[in-house]
Coordinates of C-alpha atoms in Angstrom, one line a residue:
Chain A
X1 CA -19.4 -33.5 8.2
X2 CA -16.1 -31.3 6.5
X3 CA -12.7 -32.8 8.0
X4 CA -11.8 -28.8 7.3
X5 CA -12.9 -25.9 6.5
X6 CA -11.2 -22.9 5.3
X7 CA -12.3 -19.3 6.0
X8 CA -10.3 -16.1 4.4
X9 CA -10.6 -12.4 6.0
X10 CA -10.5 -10.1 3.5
X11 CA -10.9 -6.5 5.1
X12 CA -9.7 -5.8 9.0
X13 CA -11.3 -2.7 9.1
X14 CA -14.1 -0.3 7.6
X15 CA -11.3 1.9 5.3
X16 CA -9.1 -1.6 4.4
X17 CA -7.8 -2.8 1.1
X18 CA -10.6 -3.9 -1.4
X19 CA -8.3 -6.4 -3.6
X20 CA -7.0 -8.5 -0.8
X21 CA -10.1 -10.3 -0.3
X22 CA -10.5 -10.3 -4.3
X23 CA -7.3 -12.5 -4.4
X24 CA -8.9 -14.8 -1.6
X25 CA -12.4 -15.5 -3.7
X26 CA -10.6 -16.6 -6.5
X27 CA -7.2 -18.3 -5.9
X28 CA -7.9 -18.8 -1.9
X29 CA -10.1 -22.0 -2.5
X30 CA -12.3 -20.6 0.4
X31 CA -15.6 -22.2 1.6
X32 CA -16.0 -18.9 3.6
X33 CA -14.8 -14.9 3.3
X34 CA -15.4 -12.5 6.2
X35 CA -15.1 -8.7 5.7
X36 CA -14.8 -7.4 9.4
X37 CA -15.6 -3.5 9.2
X38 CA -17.1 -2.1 11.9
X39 CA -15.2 -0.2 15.0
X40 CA -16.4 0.7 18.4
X41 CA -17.0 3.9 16.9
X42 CA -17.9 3.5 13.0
X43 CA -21.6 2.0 14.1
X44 CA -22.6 5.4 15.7
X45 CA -21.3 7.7 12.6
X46 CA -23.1 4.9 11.0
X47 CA -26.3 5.9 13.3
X48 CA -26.0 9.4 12.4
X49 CA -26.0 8.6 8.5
X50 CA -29.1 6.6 8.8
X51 CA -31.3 9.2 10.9
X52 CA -30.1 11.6 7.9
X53 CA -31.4 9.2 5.5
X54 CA -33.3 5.8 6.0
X55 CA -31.3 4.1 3.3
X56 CA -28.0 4.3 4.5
X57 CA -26.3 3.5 7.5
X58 CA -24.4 0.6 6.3
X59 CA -20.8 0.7 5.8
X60 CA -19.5 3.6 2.8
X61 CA -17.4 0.8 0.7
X62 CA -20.2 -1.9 0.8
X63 CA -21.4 -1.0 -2.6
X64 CA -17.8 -1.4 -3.6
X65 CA -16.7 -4.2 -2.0
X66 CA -19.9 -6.0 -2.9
X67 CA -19.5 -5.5 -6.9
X68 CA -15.9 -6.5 -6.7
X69 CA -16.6 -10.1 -5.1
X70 CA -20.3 -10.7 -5.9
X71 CA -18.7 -12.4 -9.3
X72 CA -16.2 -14.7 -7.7
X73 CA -18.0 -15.5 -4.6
X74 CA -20.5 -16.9 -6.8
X75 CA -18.3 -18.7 -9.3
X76 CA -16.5 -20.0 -6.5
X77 CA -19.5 -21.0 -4.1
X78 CA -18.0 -19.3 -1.5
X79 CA -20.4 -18.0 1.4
X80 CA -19.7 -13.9 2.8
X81 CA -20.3 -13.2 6.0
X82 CA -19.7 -9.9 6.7
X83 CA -20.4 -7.0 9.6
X84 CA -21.2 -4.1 6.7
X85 CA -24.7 -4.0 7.7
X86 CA -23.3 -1.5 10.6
X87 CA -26.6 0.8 11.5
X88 CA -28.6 -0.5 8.8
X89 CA -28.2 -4.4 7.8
X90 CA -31.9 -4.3 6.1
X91 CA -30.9 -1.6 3.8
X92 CA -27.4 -3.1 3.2
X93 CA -29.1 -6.4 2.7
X94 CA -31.4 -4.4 -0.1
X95 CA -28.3 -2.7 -1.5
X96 CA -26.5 -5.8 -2.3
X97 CA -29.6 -7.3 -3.7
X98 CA -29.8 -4.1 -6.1
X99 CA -26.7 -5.2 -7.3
X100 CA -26.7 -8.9 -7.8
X101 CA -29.8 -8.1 -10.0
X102 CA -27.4 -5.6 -12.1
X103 CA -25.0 -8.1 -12.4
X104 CA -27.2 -10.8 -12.7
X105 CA -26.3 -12.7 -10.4
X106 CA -28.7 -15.1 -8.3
X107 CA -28.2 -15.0 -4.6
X108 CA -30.1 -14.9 -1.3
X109 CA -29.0 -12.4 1.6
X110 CA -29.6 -12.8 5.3
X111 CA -29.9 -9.5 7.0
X112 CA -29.2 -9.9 10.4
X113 CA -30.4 -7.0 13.0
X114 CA -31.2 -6.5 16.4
X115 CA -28.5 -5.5 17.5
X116 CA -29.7 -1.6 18.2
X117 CA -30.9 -1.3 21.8
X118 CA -31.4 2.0 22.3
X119 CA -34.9 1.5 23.1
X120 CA -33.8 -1.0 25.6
X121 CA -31.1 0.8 27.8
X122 CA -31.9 3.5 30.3
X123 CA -29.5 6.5 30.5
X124 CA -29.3 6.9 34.0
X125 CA -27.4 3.1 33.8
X126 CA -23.9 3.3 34.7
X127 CA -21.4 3.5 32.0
X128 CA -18.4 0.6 32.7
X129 CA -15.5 3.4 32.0
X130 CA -16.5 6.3 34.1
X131 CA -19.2 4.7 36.8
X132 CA -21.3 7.8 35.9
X133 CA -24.7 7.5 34.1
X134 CA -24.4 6.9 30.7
X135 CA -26.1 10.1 29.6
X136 CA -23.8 12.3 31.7
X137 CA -21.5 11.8 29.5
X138 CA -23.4 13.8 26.6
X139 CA -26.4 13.3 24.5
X140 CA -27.0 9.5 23.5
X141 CA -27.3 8.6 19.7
X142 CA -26.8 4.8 19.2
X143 CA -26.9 1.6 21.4
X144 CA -25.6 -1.5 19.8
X145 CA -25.2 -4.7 21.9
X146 CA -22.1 -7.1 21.1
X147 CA -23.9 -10.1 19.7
X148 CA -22.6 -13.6 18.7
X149 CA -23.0 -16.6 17.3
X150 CA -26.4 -17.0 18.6
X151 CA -27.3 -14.3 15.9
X152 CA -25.3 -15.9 13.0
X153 CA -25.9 -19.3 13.3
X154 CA -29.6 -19.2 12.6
X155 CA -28.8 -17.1 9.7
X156 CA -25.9 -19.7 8.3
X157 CA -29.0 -22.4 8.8
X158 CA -31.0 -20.4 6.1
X159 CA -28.9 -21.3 3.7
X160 CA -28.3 -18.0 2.5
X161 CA -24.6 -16.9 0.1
X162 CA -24.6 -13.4 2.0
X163 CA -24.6 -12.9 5.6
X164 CA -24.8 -9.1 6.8
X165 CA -24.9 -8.1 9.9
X166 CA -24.9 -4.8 12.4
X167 CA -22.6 -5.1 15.7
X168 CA -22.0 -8.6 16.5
X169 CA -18.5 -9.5 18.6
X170 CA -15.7 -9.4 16.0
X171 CA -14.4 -13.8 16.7
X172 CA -18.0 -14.4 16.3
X173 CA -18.0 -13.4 12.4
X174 CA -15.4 -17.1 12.5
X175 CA -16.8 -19.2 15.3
X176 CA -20.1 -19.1 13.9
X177 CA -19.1 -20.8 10.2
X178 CA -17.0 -23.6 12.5
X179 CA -19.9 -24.3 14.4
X180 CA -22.0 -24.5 11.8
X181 CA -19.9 -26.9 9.6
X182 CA -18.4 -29.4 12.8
X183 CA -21.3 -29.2 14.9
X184 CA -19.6 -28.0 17.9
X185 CA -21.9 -28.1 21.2
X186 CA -22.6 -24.1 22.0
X187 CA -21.9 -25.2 25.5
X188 CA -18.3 -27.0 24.7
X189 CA -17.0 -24.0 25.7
X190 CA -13.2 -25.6 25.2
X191 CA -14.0 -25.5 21.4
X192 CA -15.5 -22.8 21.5
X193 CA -12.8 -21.0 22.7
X194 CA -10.4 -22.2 20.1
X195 CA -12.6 -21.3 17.5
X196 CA -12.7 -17.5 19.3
X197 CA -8.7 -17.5 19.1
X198 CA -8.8 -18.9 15.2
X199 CA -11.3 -15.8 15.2
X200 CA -9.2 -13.4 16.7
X201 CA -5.8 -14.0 14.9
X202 CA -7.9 -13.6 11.6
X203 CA -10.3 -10.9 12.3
X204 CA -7.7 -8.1 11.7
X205 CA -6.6 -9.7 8.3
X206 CA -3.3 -8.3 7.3
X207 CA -1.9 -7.7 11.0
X208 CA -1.3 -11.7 10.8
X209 CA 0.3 -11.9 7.4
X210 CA 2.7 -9.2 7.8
X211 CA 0.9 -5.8 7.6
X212 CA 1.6 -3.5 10.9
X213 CA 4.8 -4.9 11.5
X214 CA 7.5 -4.2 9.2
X215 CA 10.5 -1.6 10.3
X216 CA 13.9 -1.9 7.3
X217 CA 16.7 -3.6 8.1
X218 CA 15.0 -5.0 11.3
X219 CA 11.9 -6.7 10.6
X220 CA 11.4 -6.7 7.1
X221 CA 8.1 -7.9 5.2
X222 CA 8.4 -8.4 1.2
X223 CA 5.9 -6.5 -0.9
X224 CA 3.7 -4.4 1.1
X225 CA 2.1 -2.9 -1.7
X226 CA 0.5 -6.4 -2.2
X227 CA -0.1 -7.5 1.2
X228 CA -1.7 -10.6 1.1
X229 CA -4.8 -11.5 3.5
X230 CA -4.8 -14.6 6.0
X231 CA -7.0 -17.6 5.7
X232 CA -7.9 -20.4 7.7
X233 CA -7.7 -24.0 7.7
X234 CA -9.9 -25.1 10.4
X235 CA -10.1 -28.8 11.3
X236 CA -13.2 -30.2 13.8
X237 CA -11.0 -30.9 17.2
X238 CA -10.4 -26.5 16.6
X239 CA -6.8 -26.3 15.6
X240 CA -6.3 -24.5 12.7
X241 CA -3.2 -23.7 10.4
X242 CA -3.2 -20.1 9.1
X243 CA -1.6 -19.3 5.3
X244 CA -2.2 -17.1 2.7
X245 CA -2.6 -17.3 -1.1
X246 CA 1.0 -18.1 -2.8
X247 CA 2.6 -15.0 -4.7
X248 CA 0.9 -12.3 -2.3
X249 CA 3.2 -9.9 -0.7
X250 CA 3.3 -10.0 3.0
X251 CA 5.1 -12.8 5.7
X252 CA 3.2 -15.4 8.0
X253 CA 5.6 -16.2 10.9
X254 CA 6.1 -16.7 14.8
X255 CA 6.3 -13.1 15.4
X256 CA 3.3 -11.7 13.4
X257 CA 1.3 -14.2 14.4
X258 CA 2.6 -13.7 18.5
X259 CA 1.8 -10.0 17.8
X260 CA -2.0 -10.3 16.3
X261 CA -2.6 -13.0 19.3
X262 CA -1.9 -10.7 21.7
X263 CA -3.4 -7.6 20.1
X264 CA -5.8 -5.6 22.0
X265 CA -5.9 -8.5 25.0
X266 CA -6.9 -7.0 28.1
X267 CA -6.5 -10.4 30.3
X268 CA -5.0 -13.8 28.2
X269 CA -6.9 -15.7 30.7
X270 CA -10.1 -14.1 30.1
X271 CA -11.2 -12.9 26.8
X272 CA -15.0 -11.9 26.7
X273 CA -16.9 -12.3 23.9
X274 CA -20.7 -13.1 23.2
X275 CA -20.3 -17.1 23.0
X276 CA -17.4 -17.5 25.7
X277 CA -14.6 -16.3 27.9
X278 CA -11.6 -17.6 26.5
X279 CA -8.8 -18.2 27.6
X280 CA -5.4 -17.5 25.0
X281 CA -2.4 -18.5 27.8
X282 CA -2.8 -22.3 26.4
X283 CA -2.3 -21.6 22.6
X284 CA 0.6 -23.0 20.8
X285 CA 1.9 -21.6 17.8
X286 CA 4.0 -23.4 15.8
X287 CA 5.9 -22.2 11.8
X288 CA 5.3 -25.4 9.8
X289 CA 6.3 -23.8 6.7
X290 CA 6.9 -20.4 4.5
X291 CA 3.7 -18.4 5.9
X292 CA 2.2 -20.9 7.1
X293 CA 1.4 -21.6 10.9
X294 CA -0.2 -24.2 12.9
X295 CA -2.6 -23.1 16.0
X296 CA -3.1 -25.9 18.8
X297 CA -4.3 -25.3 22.3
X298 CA -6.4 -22.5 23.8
X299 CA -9.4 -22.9 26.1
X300 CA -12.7 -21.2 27.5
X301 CA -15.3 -21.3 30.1
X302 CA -19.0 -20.6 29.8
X303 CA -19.9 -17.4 27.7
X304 CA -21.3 -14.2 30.3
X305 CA -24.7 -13.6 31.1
X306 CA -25.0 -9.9 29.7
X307 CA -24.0 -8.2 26.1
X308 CA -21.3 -5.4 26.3
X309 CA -23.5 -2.5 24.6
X310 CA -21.2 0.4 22.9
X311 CA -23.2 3.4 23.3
X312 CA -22.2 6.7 21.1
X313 CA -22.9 10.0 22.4
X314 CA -22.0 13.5 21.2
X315 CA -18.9 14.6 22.6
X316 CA -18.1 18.1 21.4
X317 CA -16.6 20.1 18.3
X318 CA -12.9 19.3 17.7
X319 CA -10.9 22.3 16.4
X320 CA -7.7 21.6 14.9
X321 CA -4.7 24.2 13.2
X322 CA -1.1 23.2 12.5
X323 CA 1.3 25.1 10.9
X324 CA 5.4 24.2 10.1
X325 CA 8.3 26.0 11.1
X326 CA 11.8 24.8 9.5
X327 CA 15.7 25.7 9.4
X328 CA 17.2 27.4 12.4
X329 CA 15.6 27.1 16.0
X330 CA 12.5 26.0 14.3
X331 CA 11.3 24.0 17.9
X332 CA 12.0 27.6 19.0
X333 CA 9.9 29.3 16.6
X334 CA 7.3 26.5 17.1
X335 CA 7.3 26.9 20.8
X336 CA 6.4 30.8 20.6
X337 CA 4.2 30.4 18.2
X338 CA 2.3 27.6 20.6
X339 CA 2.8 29.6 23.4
X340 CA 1.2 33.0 21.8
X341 CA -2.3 30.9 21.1
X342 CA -2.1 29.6 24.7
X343 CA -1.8 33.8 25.5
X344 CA -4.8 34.1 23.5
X345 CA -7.2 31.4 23.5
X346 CA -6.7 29.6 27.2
X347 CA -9.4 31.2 28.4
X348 CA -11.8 30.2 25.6
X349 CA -10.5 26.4 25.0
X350 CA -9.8 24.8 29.1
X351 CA -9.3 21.9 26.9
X352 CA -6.3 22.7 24.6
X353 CA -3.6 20.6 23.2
X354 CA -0.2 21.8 21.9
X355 CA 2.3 19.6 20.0
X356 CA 5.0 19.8 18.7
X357 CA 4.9 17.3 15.8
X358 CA 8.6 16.0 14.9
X359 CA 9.8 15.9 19.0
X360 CA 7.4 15.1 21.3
X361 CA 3.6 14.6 19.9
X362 CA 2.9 11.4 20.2
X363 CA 5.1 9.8 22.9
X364 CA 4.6 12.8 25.0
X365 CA 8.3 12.6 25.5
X366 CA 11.0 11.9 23.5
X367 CA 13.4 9.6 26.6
X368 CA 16.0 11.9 26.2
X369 CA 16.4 11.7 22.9
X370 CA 17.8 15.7 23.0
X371 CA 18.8 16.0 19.0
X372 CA 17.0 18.9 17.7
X373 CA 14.6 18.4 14.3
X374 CA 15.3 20.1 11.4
X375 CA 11.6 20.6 11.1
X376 CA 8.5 21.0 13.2
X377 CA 5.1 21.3 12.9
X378 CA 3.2 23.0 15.1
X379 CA -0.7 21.6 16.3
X380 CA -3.0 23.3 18.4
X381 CA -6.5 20.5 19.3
X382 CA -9.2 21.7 21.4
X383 CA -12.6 21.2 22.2
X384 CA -16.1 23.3 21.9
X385 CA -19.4 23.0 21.8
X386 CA -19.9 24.5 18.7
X387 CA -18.7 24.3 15.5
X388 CA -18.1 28.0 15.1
X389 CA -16.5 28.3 18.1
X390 CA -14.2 25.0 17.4
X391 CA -13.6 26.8 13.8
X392 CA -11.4 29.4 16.1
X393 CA -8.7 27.1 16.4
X394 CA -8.0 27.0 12.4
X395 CA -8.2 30.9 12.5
X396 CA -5.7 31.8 15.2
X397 CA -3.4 29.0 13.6
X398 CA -4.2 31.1 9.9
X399 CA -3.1 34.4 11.8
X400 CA -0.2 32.9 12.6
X401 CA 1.4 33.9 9.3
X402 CA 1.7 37.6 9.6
X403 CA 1.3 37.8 13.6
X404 CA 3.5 35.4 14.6
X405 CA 7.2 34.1 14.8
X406 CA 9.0 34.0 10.9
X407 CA 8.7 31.4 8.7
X408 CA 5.6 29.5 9.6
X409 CA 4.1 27.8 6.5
X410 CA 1.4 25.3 5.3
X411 CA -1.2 25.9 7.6
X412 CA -4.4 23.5 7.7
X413 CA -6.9 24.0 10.0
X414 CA -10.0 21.3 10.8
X415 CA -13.4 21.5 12.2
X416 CA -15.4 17.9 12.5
X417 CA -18.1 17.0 15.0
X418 CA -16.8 13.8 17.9
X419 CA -18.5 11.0 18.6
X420 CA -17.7 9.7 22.3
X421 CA -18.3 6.0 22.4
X422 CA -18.6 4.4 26.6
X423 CA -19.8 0.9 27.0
X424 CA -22.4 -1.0 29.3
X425 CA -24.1 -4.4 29.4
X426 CA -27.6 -5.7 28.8
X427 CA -29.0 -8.9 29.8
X428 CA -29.0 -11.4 26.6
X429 CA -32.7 -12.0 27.4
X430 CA -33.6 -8.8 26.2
X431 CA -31.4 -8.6 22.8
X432 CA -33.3 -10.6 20.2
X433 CA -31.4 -11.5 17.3
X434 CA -33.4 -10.9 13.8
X435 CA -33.2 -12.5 10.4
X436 CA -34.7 -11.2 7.0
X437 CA -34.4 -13.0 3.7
X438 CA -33.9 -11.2 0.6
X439 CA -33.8 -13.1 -3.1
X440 CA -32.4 -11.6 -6.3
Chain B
X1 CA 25.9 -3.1 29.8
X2 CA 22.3 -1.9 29.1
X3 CA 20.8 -2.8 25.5
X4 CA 17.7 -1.3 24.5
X5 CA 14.4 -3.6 24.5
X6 CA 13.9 -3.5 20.6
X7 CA 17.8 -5.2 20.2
X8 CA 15.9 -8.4 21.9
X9 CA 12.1 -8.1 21.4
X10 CA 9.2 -6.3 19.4
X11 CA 6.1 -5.3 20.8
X12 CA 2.5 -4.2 19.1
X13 CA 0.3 -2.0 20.9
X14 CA -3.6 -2.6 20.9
X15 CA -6.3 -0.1 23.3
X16 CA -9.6 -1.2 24.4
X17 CA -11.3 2.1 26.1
X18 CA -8.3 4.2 27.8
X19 CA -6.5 1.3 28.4
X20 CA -3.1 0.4 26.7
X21 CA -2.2 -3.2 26.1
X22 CA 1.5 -3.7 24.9
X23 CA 3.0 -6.7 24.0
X24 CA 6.8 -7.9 24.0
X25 CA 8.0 -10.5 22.3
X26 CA 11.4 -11.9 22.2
X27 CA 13.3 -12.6 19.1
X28 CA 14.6 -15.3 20.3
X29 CA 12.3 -17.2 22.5
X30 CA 15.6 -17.8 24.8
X31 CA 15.6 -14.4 26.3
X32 CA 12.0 -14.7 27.4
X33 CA 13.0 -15.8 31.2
X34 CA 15.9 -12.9 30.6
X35 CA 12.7 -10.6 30.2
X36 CA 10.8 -11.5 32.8
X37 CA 13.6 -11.1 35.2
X38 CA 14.1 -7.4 33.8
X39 CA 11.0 -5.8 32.4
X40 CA 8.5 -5.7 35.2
X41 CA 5.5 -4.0 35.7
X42 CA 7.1 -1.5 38.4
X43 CA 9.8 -1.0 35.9
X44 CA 7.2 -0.4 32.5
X45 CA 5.3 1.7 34.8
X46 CA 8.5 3.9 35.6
X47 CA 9.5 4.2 32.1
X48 CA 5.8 5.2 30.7
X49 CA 5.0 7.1 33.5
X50 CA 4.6 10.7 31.4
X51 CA 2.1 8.0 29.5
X52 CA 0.3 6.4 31.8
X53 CA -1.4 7.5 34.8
X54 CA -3.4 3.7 36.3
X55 CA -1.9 0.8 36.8
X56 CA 0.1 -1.5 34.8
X57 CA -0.5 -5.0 35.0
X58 CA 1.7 -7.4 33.5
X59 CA 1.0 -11.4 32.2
X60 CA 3.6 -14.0 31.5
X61 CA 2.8 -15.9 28.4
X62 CA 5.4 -19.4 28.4
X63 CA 3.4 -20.9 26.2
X64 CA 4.7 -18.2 23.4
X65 CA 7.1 -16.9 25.2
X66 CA 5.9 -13.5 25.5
X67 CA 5.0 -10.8 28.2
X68 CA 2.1 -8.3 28.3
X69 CA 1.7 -5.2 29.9
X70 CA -1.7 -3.8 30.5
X71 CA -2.1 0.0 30.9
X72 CA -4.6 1.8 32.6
X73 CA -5.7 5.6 32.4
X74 CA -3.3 5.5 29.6
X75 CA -4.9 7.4 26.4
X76 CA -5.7 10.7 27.4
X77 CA -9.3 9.5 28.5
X78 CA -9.7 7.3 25.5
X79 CA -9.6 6.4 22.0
X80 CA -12.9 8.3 21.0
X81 CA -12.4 11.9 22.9
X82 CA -8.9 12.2 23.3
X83 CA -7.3 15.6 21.8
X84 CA -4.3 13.8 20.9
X85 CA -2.6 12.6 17.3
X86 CA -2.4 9.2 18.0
X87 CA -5.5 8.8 19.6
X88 CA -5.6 4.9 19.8
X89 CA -1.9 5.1 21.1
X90 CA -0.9 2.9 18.3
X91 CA 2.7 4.2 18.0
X92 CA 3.3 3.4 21.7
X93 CA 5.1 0.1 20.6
X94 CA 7.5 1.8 20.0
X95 CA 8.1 3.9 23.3
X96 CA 7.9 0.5 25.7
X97 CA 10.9 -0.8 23.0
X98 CA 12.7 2.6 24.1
X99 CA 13.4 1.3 27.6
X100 CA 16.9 -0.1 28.2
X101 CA 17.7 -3.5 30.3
X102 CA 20.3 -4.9 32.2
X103 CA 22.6 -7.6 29.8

């Protein structure tokens, strides 16, 4: 058995960085890399891209992000685990074989699916954010279940360099390599728990190592352009120290790592996932050098009984217009122009948004904050149910220029189709995790 | 006196469905029990309140010396239908550092 391990995140999100996680394969002397790129709501567009075509469905940069690494994974011996599979890991798994056979590169892939249970979940079940059946919501288009380890460990057993997977709980993408390497027990849930909150301070990669959290003068982070991505060093009692690779841009301290712990933490006693419930109120953090800090503590109980399933359904048409106004009273010329498309369209849109973009748009109020912008920007959101209908939003905003108040300029208008994502569970007996082996 | 929140702490918001989870952290881990005295939930809940609509719930966190404030009914129905910009309320850090304390 490894006396450590060390696992690098290279991409937080679907849209991230692509040569962060280049930097870790080569000069992050990694024995793992995890690409975590798949939202609550990315796997239903993903959905929608594979009933257009059977080939797709997996994650728009895999390609990319694939051809990069594939090189230095390789040189390096480094195993992938990633979630780019999204609503397709077969064909992703095929993909990624197509291009280690370009490159020349011999590798095995483990596609790891089952995660769709669409088939499985009857619509009239209750969704968990609006107690309603989940089809009354709208018409329902994917049905992933959260799973975990119990889908990637049998896949790390194969042996295989790539592991690609649809949904499976974000932490899990991290436990599972631990458990794998130390032997953990699935049921010591204490371990297992401090392996989720390793998971979890990782999984978001540069939100630990200094990215979302700079502000001049105040908090300041050097070289953002480069932001380097965290790794891992994870030892078998599941403490971990958490660094990143030397000349990268980007800060590892007390206070990133405090924020990323606590991001997106319902209840620090209980945090669900698919292997445990753990519990983040006995971490310890500690600075035990430049970037680099040292993770003790944390806890769990036994994992639930049922898999949170995020189902996607479709919402409705989004219209969108905005147009500036600038100079003298331009909140006032703003404000008439928002209140002549209220005149006009409240009857047609009952769900209309107006902001005011430089005052009050995203706060919803500025806490008396009463100095007036030199510039504003006007936007007008609604919904329809059509996206000719949604497309009226852009035109009104358009008319603006020669019907409305003076000055308005750079109008942009936006049509797109919404995907609503509510969740639900599913017994675990049901979800049966699947693994395919590909060869170049 | 009153200072503002962000002269002592920094916060980073995170949403899970239409719930908004806010942390605030100290910048020095001294003025955590200062915090807790002053920033309750009653008090969050008062200063968000053209924000959020539920409860908020808040959790003491010694072992990093940090609070968190749990939001509900907070995003305009949720991250994946709202109609507004900021649709994950992301930039909401910012307003729970707005609020202003007792010294």
């Amino acid at each position: 058995m490894k006396n450590k391990i060390r696992i690098g995140c290279g991409a937080g999100f679907s849209g991230d960085r692509l040569e962060p996680a280049l930097i870790l394969a080569e000069k992050g002397e990694l024995d793992y890399l995890v690409l975590e790129c798949l939202a609550e709501r990315t796997i239903a567009l993903a959905q929608k891209r594979k009933l257009q075509d059977p080939t797709k469905g997996y994650d728009p940069l895999l390609e990319r992000r694939i051809r990069l690494l594939l090189p230095a994974l390789k040189r390096n011996n480094i195993r992938l685990i990633t979630n780019m599979g999204a609503a397709n890991p077969i064909a992703a798994a095929n993909k990624i074989i197509d291009i280690a056979r370009e490159l020349k590169i011999n590798i095995q892939v483990a596609a790891v699916s089952g995660d769709n249970v669409l088939a499985n979940i009857d619509p009239q079940q209750k969704a968990m954010e609006t107690n309603a059946p989940l089809n009354a919501s709208g018409n329902l288009i994917s049905a992933n279940a959260y799973m975990g380890i119990d889908a990637i460990l049998p896949a790390l057993e194969t042996g295989a360099d790539i592991i690609i997977t649809g949904r499976v709980a974000d932490p899990s993408l991290f436990l599972a390599p631990a458990i794998h390497e130390f032997g953990w027990p699935l049921d010591d849930f204490e371990l297992l728990g401090k392996g989720t909150v390793i998971g979890h301070l990782l999984e978001c990669a540069g939100q630990v190592t200094g990215g979302y959290f700079a502000d001049p003068q105040k908090k300041d982070v050097p070289d953002l352009a480069h932001l380097g991505h965290p790794f891992a060093d994870i030892f078998p009692d599941g403490s971990a120290i958490i660094g990143k690779v030397k000349g990268t841009g980007g800060t590892i301290n007390l206070l990133t790592a405090k924020e990323q712990l606590l991001y997106e933490v319902t209840n620090p006693y209980e945090y669900y996932t698919p292997d445990v419930i753990a519990d983040f109120t006995t971490v310890y953090l500690k600075e035990t050098g430049k970037d680099s800090i040292s993770m003790s503590g944390g806890s769990g109980k036994a994992k639930p009984l049922t898999y949170k399933v995020s189902v996607g359904y479709q919402a409705f048409y989004l219209g969108e217009g905005e147009i500036s106004y600038a100079g003298s009273n331009a909140l006032g010329r703003a404000k008439l122009a928002g209140s002549i498309i209220q005149e006009r369209l409240k009857d047609m849109f009952p769900e209309m948004k107006i902001d005011y973009i430089g005052s009050t748009s995203v706060h919803h109020t500025s806490f008396g904050n009463t100095a007036e912008p030199y510039e504003i920007r006007l936007r007008i959101a609604a919904k329809a149910d059509t996206a000719e209908k949604a497309a009226i939003i852009g035109e009104e905003i358009e008319a603006l220029y020669t019907n409305g108040p003076a000055g308005g300029g750079g109008a942009r208008t936006n049509v797109k189709e919404v995907i609503g994502v509510i969740s639900t569970l599913i017994d675990r007996k049901i979800v049966e995790p699947v693994i395919t082996l590909y060869q170049s | 006196m009153k200072v503002k929140l962000y002269d002592i702490a920094h916060s980073r918001a995170g949403d899970k469905g239409n719930t908004l989870i806010l942390s605030l952290i100290p910048f020095n881990e001294e003025d955590f029990a200062w915090l807790c005295k002053e920033v309750t939930a009653e008090k969050v809940k008062q200063h968000l309140k053209d924000i959020v609509t539920g409860d908020v719930i808040r959790y003491e966190l010694p072992n990093i010396s940090s609070l968190l404030f749990v939001c509900q009914q907070a995003l305009s129905g949720g991250v994946t239908t709202s109609l507004t910009m900021d649709t994950h309320g992301k930039s909401l850090s910012y307003a729970l550092l707005e609020m202003e304390i007792l010294r």
